[in-house]
Coordinates of C-alpha atoms in Angstrom, one line a residue:
M1 CA 18.7 4.9 -30.1
R2 CA 18.5 2.1 -27.9
L3 CA 20.5 1.6 -24.8
T4 CA 20.6 -0.5 -21.6
I5 CA 22.4 0.1 -18.8
N6 CA 23.8 -3.1 -16.7
R7 CA 24.0 -4.2 -13.2
N8 CA 26.6 -1.9 -11.8
L9 CA 25.7 1.6 -13.3
E10 CA 21.8 0.3 -12.4
L11 CA 23.1 0.6 -9.2
I12 CA 25.5 4.2 -8.7
F13 CA 22.5 5.7 -10.5
K14 CA 19.8 4.6 -7.9
F15 CA 22.1 5.2 -4.7
S16 CA 22.8 8.6 -6.4
L17 CA 19.6 9.7 -7.4
V18 CA 17.5 8.6 -3.9
V19 CA 20.3 10.8 -2.3
L20 CA 20.0 13.9 -4.7
L21 CA 16.0 13.7 -4.6
S22 CA 16.1 13.3 -0.6
L23 CA 17.8 16.8 -0.3
N24 CA 15.4 17.9 -3.3
T25 CA 12.2 16.6 -1.6
A26 CA 13.3 18.8 1.4
F27 CA 13.7 21.6 -0.7
A28 CA 9.9 20.9 -2.6
Q29 CA 8.5 20.9 0.8
F30 CA 9.6 24.3 1.5
A31 CA 9.1 25.1 -2.0
Y32 CA 5.4 23.6 -1.4
T33 CA 4.7 26.3 1.3
K34 CA 5.5 29.4 -1.0
G35 CA 2.7 27.8 -3.7
N36 CA 4.4 26.6 -5.8
M37 CA 2.0 23.2 -5.6
T38 CA -1.3 23.6 -6.1
D39 CA -4.4 21.5 -6.9
F40 CA -7.5 22.1 -8.7
T41 CA -10.8 20.1 -9.6
I42 CA -12.7 20.1 -13.0
D43 CA -16.2 18.9 -12.6
S44 CA -15.7 17.3 -16.2
Q45 CA -19.0 17.0 -18.3
V46 CA -17.1 14.1 -20.8
L47 CA -16.0 12.0 -17.7
K48 CA -19.5 13.1 -16.2
E49 CA -17.5 12.9 -12.7
K50 CA -15.1 15.3 -11.1
S51 CA -11.3 15.0 -11.3
K52 CA -8.6 16.5 -9.7
A53 CA -5.1 18.0 -10.7
F54 CA -2.0 18.8 -9.0
V55 CA 0.2 21.7 -10.4
Y56 CA 3.7 22.0 -10.0
L57 CA 4.9 25.8 -11.0
P58 CA 9.0 26.5 -11.0
D59 CA 10.2 28.3 -8.4
D60 CA 10.6 31.3 -10.1
Y61 CA 7.3 31.2 -11.9
D62 CA 5.6 34.7 -10.1
K63 CA 8.9 36.4 -10.5
N64 CA 8.8 36.7 -14.3
S65 CA 6.5 36.4 -17.3
E66 CA 8.5 33.0 -18.8
K67 CA 6.0 30.9 -20.5
Y68 CA 7.1 27.1 -20.0
P69 CA 6.6 23.5 -21.3
V70 CA 4.4 21.1 -19.7
V71 CA 4.6 17.8 -18.1
Y72 CA 1.5 15.5 -17.7
V73 CA 1.8 12.7 -15.4
L74 CA -0.8 9.6 -15.4
D75 CA -1.3 8.1 -12.2
G76 CA -0.8 11.4 -10.5
E77 CA -2.1 10.0 -7.4
Y78 CA 1.4 8.2 -7.8
Y79 CA 4.0 9.2 -9.6
F80 CA 3.7 13.3 -9.4
S81 CA 6.3 14.0 -6.5
L82 CA 8.5 11.6 -8.1
T83 CA 8.1 13.4 -11.2
T84 CA 8.4 16.8 -9.7
D85 CA 11.4 16.3 -7.5
A86 CA 13.1 14.7 -11.1
A87 CA 12.3 17.6 -13.1
S88 CA 13.7 19.6 -10.6
L89 CA 16.6 18.0 -10.3
L90 CA 17.1 18.5 -13.8
A91 CA 16.3 21.9 -13.9
Q92 CA 18.7 23.0 -10.8
S93 CA 21.6 20.8 -13.1
G94 CA 21.4 23.2 -16.0
I95 CA 20.3 20.0 -17.9
A96 CA 17.2 21.1 -18.7
P97 CA 14.6 24.0 -18.6
N98 CA 11.8 24.7 -15.7
C99 CA 8.4 23.3 -16.7
I100 CA 5.2 23.0 -15.1
I101 CA 4.0 19.3 -14.1
I102 CA 0.2 18.5 -13.9
G103 CA -0.6 15.2 -12.2
I104 CA -3.5 13.8 -13.4
T105 CA -5.9 11.6 -11.3
T106 CA -8.7 9.4 -12.2
N107 CA -11.1 7.6 -10.8
N108 CA -10.7 4.3 -12.7
R109 CA -7.2 3.8 -14.9
G110 CA -8.4 0.4 -16.2
R111 CA -11.3 2.2 -17.6
D112 CA -9.8 5.3 -18.7
F113 CA -6.3 4.3 -20.0
S114 CA -6.9 1.3 -22.2
P115 CA -8.6 0.9 -25.9
K116 CA -11.9 -1.0 -26.3
V117 CA -10.4 -4.6 -26.9
D118 CA -11.7 -6.6 -29.2
E119 CA -13.9 -9.9 -28.5
D120 CA -10.9 -12.2 -30.0
S121 CA -8.5 -10.4 -28.3
G122 CA -8.2 -13.2 -25.1
Q123 CA -9.3 -10.0 -22.7
A124 CA -13.0 -11.3 -22.0
Q125 CA -12.8 -9.8 -18.7
D126 CA -12.0 -6.5 -20.2
L127 CA -14.9 -6.5 -22.6
K128 CA -17.4 -4.5 -20.2
T129 CA -14.8 -2.8 -18.1
A130 CA -12.3 -1.3 -19.7
G131 CA -12.1 1.1 -23.1
G132 CA -12.7 4.2 -21.9
A133 CA -9.4 5.6 -23.9
D134 CA -11.1 7.7 -26.0
N135 CA -13.1 9.6 -23.9
F136 CA -10.3 10.5 -21.9
L137 CA -8.2 11.9 -24.2
E138 CA -11.6 13.7 -25.0
Y139 CA -11.5 14.8 -21.8
L140 CA -7.5 15.9 -21.5
E141 CA -8.2 17.9 -25.3
K142 CA -11.5 19.5 -24.2
E143 CA -11.3 19.8 -20.5
L144 CA -8.2 19.8 -18.7
I145 CA -5.3 21.1 -21.2
P146 CA -7.9 24.1 -21.8
N147 CA -7.7 24.8 -17.8
V148 CA -4.5 24.5 -17.4
E149 CA -3.4 27.0 -20.5
K150 CA -6.2 29.6 -19.3
K151 CA -4.6 29.5 -15.7
Y152 CA -0.9 29.2 -16.4
R153 CA 1.8 30.4 -19.0
T154 CA 2.8 27.9 -21.1
Q155 CA 4.6 26.8 -24.0
P156 CA 3.1 25.1 -26.8
Y157 CA 5.1 22.0 -25.8
R158 CA 3.2 19.2 -24.0
V159 CA 4.7 15.8 -22.5
I160 CA 2.4 12.9 -21.3
I161 CA 4.3 10.4 -19.6
G162 CA 2.5 7.1 -18.5
H163 CA 3.4 4.2 -16.7
S164 CA 2.1 0.5 -17.7
T165 CA -1.3 1.3 -18.9
G166 CA -0.4 5.1 -18.6
G167 CA 2.5 4.1 -21.0
L168 CA -0.4 2.4 -23.5
L169 CA -2.5 5.6 -23.2
A170 CA 0.9 7.8 -24.4
Y171 CA 1.3 5.6 -27.2
Y172 CA -2.4 5.7 -28.2
A173 CA -2.8 9.5 -28.0
L174 CA 0.2 10.0 -30.4
Y175 CA -1.9 9.0 -33.1
K176 CA -5.6 9.1 -32.1
K177 CA -4.8 12.7 -30.8
P178 CA -1.3 13.9 -33.1
N179 CA -1.2 17.2 -31.9
L180 CA -2.3 16.9 -28.3
F181 CA 1.4 16.2 -27.3
Q182 CA 4.7 17.0 -29.1
A183 CA 6.7 13.8 -26.9
I184 CA 5.1 10.8 -25.1
I185 CA 7.1 8.6 -22.2
S186 CA 5.9 5.4 -22.1
I187 CA 7.5 3.0 -19.2
D188 CA 6.9 -0.3 -19.8
G189 CA 3.9 0.7 -21.6
S190 CA 1.2 -2.1 -21.7
T191 CA 1.1 -2.5 -25.5
W192 CA 0.5 -5.7 -25.7
W193 CA -3.0 -4.9 -25.6
N194 CA -5.9 -6.5 -27.7
K195 CA -3.4 -8.1 -29.0
G196 CA -0.7 -5.7 -30.0
K197 CA -3.5 -3.8 -31.9
I198 CA -2.2 -0.6 -31.0
G199 CA 1.6 -0.8 -32.4
K200 CA -0.3 -1.9 -35.8
E201 CA -2.4 1.0 -35.5
L202 CA 0.9 3.3 -35.1
I203 CA 2.7 1.6 -37.0
D204 CA -0.1 1.8 -40.1
F205 CA -0.7 5.5 -38.9
L206 CA 2.8 6.8 -39.1
N207 CA 3.0 5.1 -42.7
K208 CA 0.7 7.1 -43.7
N209 CA 2.3 10.2 -42.4
P210 CA 5.8 10.0 -43.0
D211 CA 6.4 13.3 -42.4
F212 CA 4.8 13.2 -39.0
K213 CA 7.3 14.8 -36.2
G214 CA 7.2 13.8 -32.6
K215 CA 9.3 12.7 -30.0
I216 CA 9.2 9.2 -27.7
F217 CA 10.9 7.6 -25.2
E218 CA 10.3 4.4 -24.3
C219 CA 11.6 2.5 -21.5
R220 CA 11.1 -1.3 -20.6
K221 CA 12.7 -4.1 -18.0
D222 CA 12.8 -6.6 -21.4
I223 CA 11.7 -6.3 -25.0
K224 CA 12.8 -9.6 -25.4
I225 CA 9.9 -11.4 -24.6
P226 CA 8.7 -12.8 -28.2
V227 CA 6.3 -15.9 -27.1
R228 CA 4.3 -13.3 -24.5
F229 CA 4.5 -9.9 -25.7
P230 CA 5.4 -10.2 -29.9
A231 CA 3.9 -7.3 -30.6
N232 CA 6.1 -5.2 -28.7
V233 CA 8.8 -6.8 -30.6
E234 CA 7.2 -5.4 -33.8
L235 CA 6.4 -2.4 -32.6
L236 CA 10.0 -1.6 -31.6
D237 CA 11.6 -2.5 -34.1
Y238 CA 9.8 -0.8 -36.5
L239 CA 10.6 2.4 -33.9
D240 CA 14.2 2.0 -34.0
K241 CA 14.7 0.8 -38.2
K242 CA 11.7 1.8 -39.9
R243 CA 10.1 5.0 -38.5
P244 CA 9.8 8.4 -40.3
K245 CA 13.1 10.4 -40.1
S246 CA 11.2 13.4 -38.6
L247 CA 9.9 11.3 -35.2
E248 CA 12.7 10.7 -32.9
Y249 CA 12.4 7.9 -30.7
S250 CA 14.6 6.8 -27.8
Y251 CA 14.8 3.4 -26.3
L252 CA 16.1 2.3 -22.5
E253 CA 16.1 -1.0 -21.2
L254 CA 16.9 -1.8 -17.5
P255 CA 16.8 -5.5 -17.3
N256 CA 17.0 -5.4 -13.8
E257 CA 14.1 -3.8 -13.1
T258 CA 10.8 -5.1 -11.9
H259 CA 7.9 -3.4 -13.7
G260 CA 6.6 -1.6 -10.5
T261 CA 10.8 -0.1 -9.8
I262 CA 11.5 0.7 -13.1
V263 CA 9.2 3.7 -13.3
F264 CA 11.8 5.6 -10.9
P265 CA 14.6 5.8 -13.1
G266 CA 12.7 5.3 -16.0
T267 CA 10.9 8.9 -14.9
Y268 CA 13.9 10.2 -14.7
Y269 CA 15.7 9.4 -17.9
G270 CA 12.6 10.0 -19.7
L271 CA 12.4 13.8 -18.4
K272 CA 16.3 14.3 -19.1
S273 CA 16.3 12.7 -22.6
I274 CA 13.1 14.7 -23.7
L275 CA 13.5 18.1 -21.8
A276 CA 17.2 18.5 -22.6
D277 CA 16.6 17.7 -25.8
Y278 CA 14.0 21.1 -26.1
K279 CA 15.9 23.0 -24.3
N280 CA 19.0 22.1 -26.5
K281 CA 16.9 23.3 -29.7
K282 CA 15.4 26.2 -28.2
N283 CA 18.6 27.6 -27.3

């Protein structure tokens, strides 16, 4: 499914969401005093460093024995509060279920979120500093997620959301660790990385696994930049028209946003798409 939001609708959305999230933030601050937000630190043996994670629990978490889906937010230092506000608003409106939200932090996002680059990629500056994505996914799989699922009551339904290079990592996880997340949200993801190799590898994976089940929500400023990012167009075309029937895909284009501002509406619409669908299927 592809959708483009025009300028007028986008302005209405922004105004409405700013007002609603501002109101919701007041409640979120009050909820914080009740212990619904916390954090913990992992002395990671995989990363060889300490890594902090933020945690949001629904208001009624301590009042029942319910299990919750979990949303993992990359760049948690910046986007954790935004994500918790959007998710709370959707849940309180009855659109999406309550969920646990984990804000993932990193000491070096350029290293941790990016796959290795080839020598002919044209990214010579990244050959030595990037390429830690496989190691970071191992950290998520072997340390962070088991830690979360040991501490909290979770459903076997995990969503990862990432912006820019974080969106690249979300796509990478989809085929490198196909059982790790049941849905991904990629907001202006850097799928051009390494001459678009990630898109080619994903297409190859899906062609070899025609029964692969999952959900993708992709949000971009503009996909129509074939001169600079032809790989983005190729991947979008495949996902839109040729993907396996068992793989659900939604694409939202917001041409009036910038690479920085798109994370705000992209987070809201991504959570709405993924979590509302989860709630409907569960019911």
